Coordinates of C-alpha atoms and ligand atoms in Angstrom, one line a residue:
M1 CA 5.6 -4.2 -20.9
L2 CA 7.8 -2.0 -19.2
N3 CA 5.7 -0.3 -16.8
I4 CA 7.8 2.3 -15.0
V5 CA 6.9 5.1 -12.2
I6 CA 8.8 8.1 -12.1
F7 CA 9.1 9.2 -8.2
G8 CA 9.7 12.4 -6.6
A9 CA 9.1 15.4 -5.2
P10 CA 8.3 18.8 -7.1
G11 CA 11.2 19.8 -9.3
S12 CA 12.7 16.6 -9.1
G13 CA 13.4 16.0 -12.6
K14 CA 10.5 13.5 -13.6
G15 CA 9.4 15.1 -16.7
T16 CA 13.1 16.1 -18.1
Q17 CA 14.1 12.5 -17.3
S18 CA 11.0 11.1 -18.8
E19 CA 11.7 12.4 -22.0
R20 CA 15.2 10.8 -22.1
I21 CA 13.8 7.5 -21.1
V22 CA 10.8 7.3 -23.4
E23 CA 13.2 8.5 -26.0
K24 CA 15.9 5.6 -25.2
Y25 CA 13.4 2.6 -24.6
G26 CA 10.5 3.9 -27.1
I27 CA 7.5 3.9 -24.3
N28 CA 4.8 6.0 -23.4
H29 CA 4.8 8.9 -21.4
I30 CA 2.0 9.9 -19.3
S31 CA 2.2 13.3 -17.1
T32 CA -1.2 14.1 -15.2
G33 CA 0.3 17.5 -14.5
D34 CA 0.9 17.9 -18.5
V35 CA -2.5 16.9 -19.0
L36 CA -4.1 19.2 -16.5
R37 CA -2.6 22.0 -17.9
A38 CA -3.6 21.1 -21.2
E39 CA -7.3 21.1 -19.8
I40 CA -6.9 24.4 -18.3
K41 CA -5.2 25.7 -21.6
K42 CA -8.3 24.6 -23.4
G43 CA -10.5 25.9 -20.7
T44 CA -12.7 22.9 -20.1
E45 CA -14.7 21.7 -17.0
L46 CA -11.9 19.6 -16.1
G47 CA -9.5 22.5 -16.7
K48 CA -11.7 24.5 -14.4
V49 CA -11.7 22.1 -11.3
A50 CA -7.7 21.3 -12.1
Q51 CA -6.9 25.4 -11.6
S52 CA -8.4 25.5 -8.3
Y53 CA -6.3 22.8 -7.0
I54 CA -3.0 23.8 -8.6
D55 CA -2.9 27.1 -7.8
Q56 CA -3.3 26.0 -4.1
G57 CA -0.2 23.5 -4.6
Q58 CA -3.1 20.7 -3.4
L59 CA -3.6 17.5 -5.2
L60 CA -6.7 16.9 -7.2
P61 CA -9.2 13.9 -5.8
D62 CA -7.8 10.5 -6.4
H63 CA -11.1 9.7 -8.6
L64 CA -11.0 12.4 -11.0
I65 CA -7.0 11.8 -11.5
V66 CA -7.5 7.6 -11.6
D67 CA -10.5 8.2 -14.6
I68 CA -7.7 10.6 -16.7
L69 CA -5.2 7.7 -16.1
A70 CA -7.5 4.8 -17.4
A71 CA -8.5 6.9 -20.6
T72 CA -5.1 7.6 -21.5
L73 CA -3.8 4.1 -21.0
D74 CA -6.7 2.7 -23.0
S75 CA -5.4 5.1 -26.2
F76 CA -2.0 3.5 -25.9
A77 CA -3.0 0.0 -26.8
E78 CA 0.0 -0.9 -28.8
S79 CA 2.4 0.4 -26.7
K80 CA 5.7 -1.1 -25.6
G81 CA 5.5 0.3 -22.2
V82 CA 4.5 3.4 -20.2
I83 CA 6.1 6.0 -17.8
F84 CA 4.3 7.5 -15.4
D85 CA 5.0 10.8 -14.1
G86 CA 3.4 12.6 -11.3
F87 CA 1.1 9.5 -10.7
P88 CA 0.5 7.8 -8.3
R89 CA 0.5 10.4 -5.8
T90 CA -1.1 9.0 -3.0
I91 CA -1.4 5.1 -1.7
A92 CA -4.9 5.2 -2.9
Q93 CA -3.3 6.0 -6.4
A94 CA -1.1 3.6 -6.3
E95 CA -3.6 0.6 -5.2
A96 CA -5.7 2.0 -8.4
L97 CA -2.4 1.7 -10.5
K98 CA -1.8 -1.8 -9.5
K99 CA -5.7 -2.9 -10.4
M100 CA -5.8 -0.9 -13.6
L101 CA -2.6 -2.8 -15.0
A102 CA -3.4 -6.3 -13.6
E103 CA -6.9 -5.9 -15.8
R104 CA -4.9 -5.6 -18.5
G105 CA -2.3 -8.4 -17.6
Q106 CA -0.1 -6.2 -16.9
A107 CA 2.2 -5.0 -13.2
V108 CA 4.5 -2.0 -12.6
S109 CA 8.0 -2.7 -13.5
I110 CA 10.0 0.0 -11.2
M111 CA 9.5 2.9 -9.3
L112 CA 12.1 5.2 -9.5
N113 CA 12.9 7.5 -6.8
L114 CA 14.4 10.8 -7.9
D115 CA 16.4 11.7 -4.1
V116 CA 17.4 15.5 -4.3
P117 CA 18.0 17.8 -1.3
E118 CA 15.2 20.4 -0.7
E119 CA 17.0 23.5 -1.2
E120 CA 17.6 22.2 -4.4
L121 CA 13.9 21.5 -5.8
M122 CA 13.1 25.2 -4.7
K123 CA 16.1 26.7 -6.5
R124 CA 15.0 24.7 -9.6
L125 CA 11.3 25.7 -9.2
I126 CA 12.0 29.3 -8.6
K127 CA 14.3 29.5 -11.7
R128 CA 11.9 27.9 -13.8
G129 CA 9.2 30.0 -12.6
Q130 CA 11.2 33.1 -13.2
E131 CA 11.7 31.8 -17.0
S132 CA 8.6 29.9 -18.3
G133 CA 6.3 31.5 -15.9
R134 CA 4.3 28.4 -14.7
A135 CA 1.9 29.3 -12.2
D136 CA 2.7 27.0 -9.6
D137 CA 6.1 28.1 -9.6
N138 CA 6.2 30.8 -7.0
E139 CA 8.0 30.3 -3.9
E140 CA 4.3 30.3 -1.7
T141 CA 2.9 27.4 -3.5
I142 CA 6.0 25.8 -4.0
K143 CA 5.9 25.6 -0.3
K144 CA 2.6 24.3 -0.3
R145 CA 3.2 21.6 -2.9
L146 CA 6.7 20.0 -0.8
V147 CA 4.2 20.0 2.2
V148 CA 1.3 18.6 0.3
Y149 CA 4.4 16.0 -1.1
H150 CA 5.7 15.1 2.4
N151 CA 2.2 14.1 3.8
Q152 CA 0.6 12.4 0.9
T153 CA 3.1 11.3 -1.6
A154 CA 6.4 10.1 0.1
P155 CA 4.3 7.4 2.2
L156 CA 4.7 5.9 -1.1
I157 CA 8.2 5.2 -0.9
D158 CA 7.4 2.5 1.7
W159 CA 4.7 1.6 0.1
Y160 CA 6.6 0.8 -3.3
K161 CA 9.5 -0.7 -1.1
Q162 CA 6.8 -3.4 0.4
E163 CA 5.8 -4.3 -3.4
G164 CA 9.6 -5.2 -4.1
L165 CA 9.4 -2.5 -6.8
Y166 CA 11.5 0.6 -5.5
A167 CA 14.8 2.2 -6.6
H168 CA 16.6 4.4 -5.4
I169 CA 18.1 7.6 -7.7
H170 CA 20.8 10.1 -6.8
G171 CA 19.0 13.0 -8.5
F172 CA 21.1 15.7 -8.0
G173 CA 24.3 16.5 -10.6
A174 CA 24.6 16.3 -14.6
L175 CA 21.5 15.2 -16.4
E176 CA 23.3 12.4 -18.2
T177 CA 24.9 11.1 -14.9
I178 CA 21.0 10.9 -13.6
T179 CA 19.8 9.1 -16.9
A180 CA 22.6 6.5 -16.8
E181 CA 21.8 5.6 -13.2
I182 CA 17.9 5.3 -14.5
C183 CA 18.6 3.0 -17.1
Q184 CA 21.2 0.8 -15.2
A185 CA 17.8 0.2 -13.0
I186 CA 15.4 -0.3 -15.5
D187 CA 17.8 -2.8 -17.3
K188 CA 17.6 -5.0 -14.4
V189 CA 14.1 -5.6 -14.6
K190 CA 13.9 -5.0 -18.4
Ligands
LIG201 P1 3.4 18.1 -11.6 O1 3.1 18.7 -13.1 O2 3.4 16.6 -11.8 O3 4.5 18.8 -10.7 P2 5.4 18.9 -9.8 O4 5.3 16.9 -9.4 O5 5.5 19.8 -9.0 O6 6.8 18.2 -10.5 P3 6.9 19.5 -11.7 O7 6.4 18.8 -13.0 O8 7.0 20.7 -11.4 O9 8.7 19.0 -11.8 P4 9.4 17.6 -12.3 O10 9.9 16.5 -11.3 O11 8.5 17.1 -13.3 O12 10.9 18.0 -12.5 P5 11.0 19.0 -14.0 O13 11.6 17.8 -14.8 O14 10.2 19.8 -14.5 O15 2.0 18.2 -10.8 C1 1.5 19.7 -11.1 C2 -0.2 19.7 -9.9 O16 -0.9 19.0 -10.7 C3 0.1 19.4 -8.6 O17 0.2 20.0 -7.5 C4 -1.3 18.8 -8.3 O18 -2.4 19.9 -8.2 C5 -1.5 18.4 -9.9 N1 -1.5 17.0 -10.3 C6 -0.5 16.4 -10.9 N2 -0.6 14.9 -10.6 C7 -1.8 14.6 -10.0 C8 -2.1 13.6 -9.2 N3 -1.7 12.4 -9.8 N4 -3.1 13.4 -8.4 C9 -3.6 15.0 -7.9 N5 -2.7 15.7 -8.1 C10 -2.2 15.7 -9.3 O19 12.5 19.8 -13.2 C11 12.4 20.8 -12.9 C12 13.1 21.9 -13.1 O20 14.5 21.5 -12.8 C13 12.8 22.0 -14.6 O21 13.3 23.6 -15.0 C14 14.3 21.6 -14.9 O22 15.0 22.2 -16.4 C15 15.2 21.5 -13.9 N6 16.1 20.3 -13.8 C16 15.7 19.1 -13.8 N7 16.7 17.9 -13.7 C17 17.9 19.0 -13.2 C18 19.2 18.5 -13.2 N8 19.8 17.5 -12.6 N9 20.2 19.7 -12.5 C19 19.5 21.0 -12.6 N10 18.3 21.3 -12.8 C20 17.3 20.4 -13.3
LIG202 MG1 6.5 17.5 -14.5

């Protein structure tokens, strides 16, 4: 089982690169952001809660996200592996993922950190906001998401280094070049 954590700041290319990895390795994809946006669209209770946090660029409480993760993991019973996109985002979530996988006789195989300069992140997200209108892709909310990333999520870099699972990826440049570097890192642990 290949369990890949794809990590990076807002706009670093987690979703874009996940699609390419899913195609190449035939594994499942969980994007917690996509799950929450689908709930918002359906107008569920969870969607209403999610919207209040997403609009503010804040993280949802860990327990809500961990429950979503557990339910999604169990729906992939016959899977070759999973790419976790946008999760974990806090140390508590990383610890929960480790436990959840251990209970299923599994572990994280690698953590890929898509490293992208901040001014490029801002450019990409503003552009997407203008083109597709994702509600949190406006300058004010992007700035809040970046602060949350630095305070709550970036500490996971050292956490995964200590676990011996960390891989740095240059996330700036042509999509194909980034995918190639990612595949090289995955093939080493496969
Ligand atoms: P989430 O949906 O995960 O958003 P995010 O982390 O802010 O990241 P994005 O999805 O915006 O960016 P991405 O890294 O996927 O990049 P993408 O490939 O799209 O989370 C949204 C919200 O949900 C959070 O703020 C929080 O409220 C909540 N949430 C989610 N998970 C949570 C959790 N675990 N705990 C608590 N709360 C949670 O690329 C971005 C753009 O750049 C695209 O337009 C793309 O075409 C372009 N692009 C990609 N690669 C390149 C490249 N190489 N060159 C040029 N452009 C590129
Ligand atoms: Mg995404």
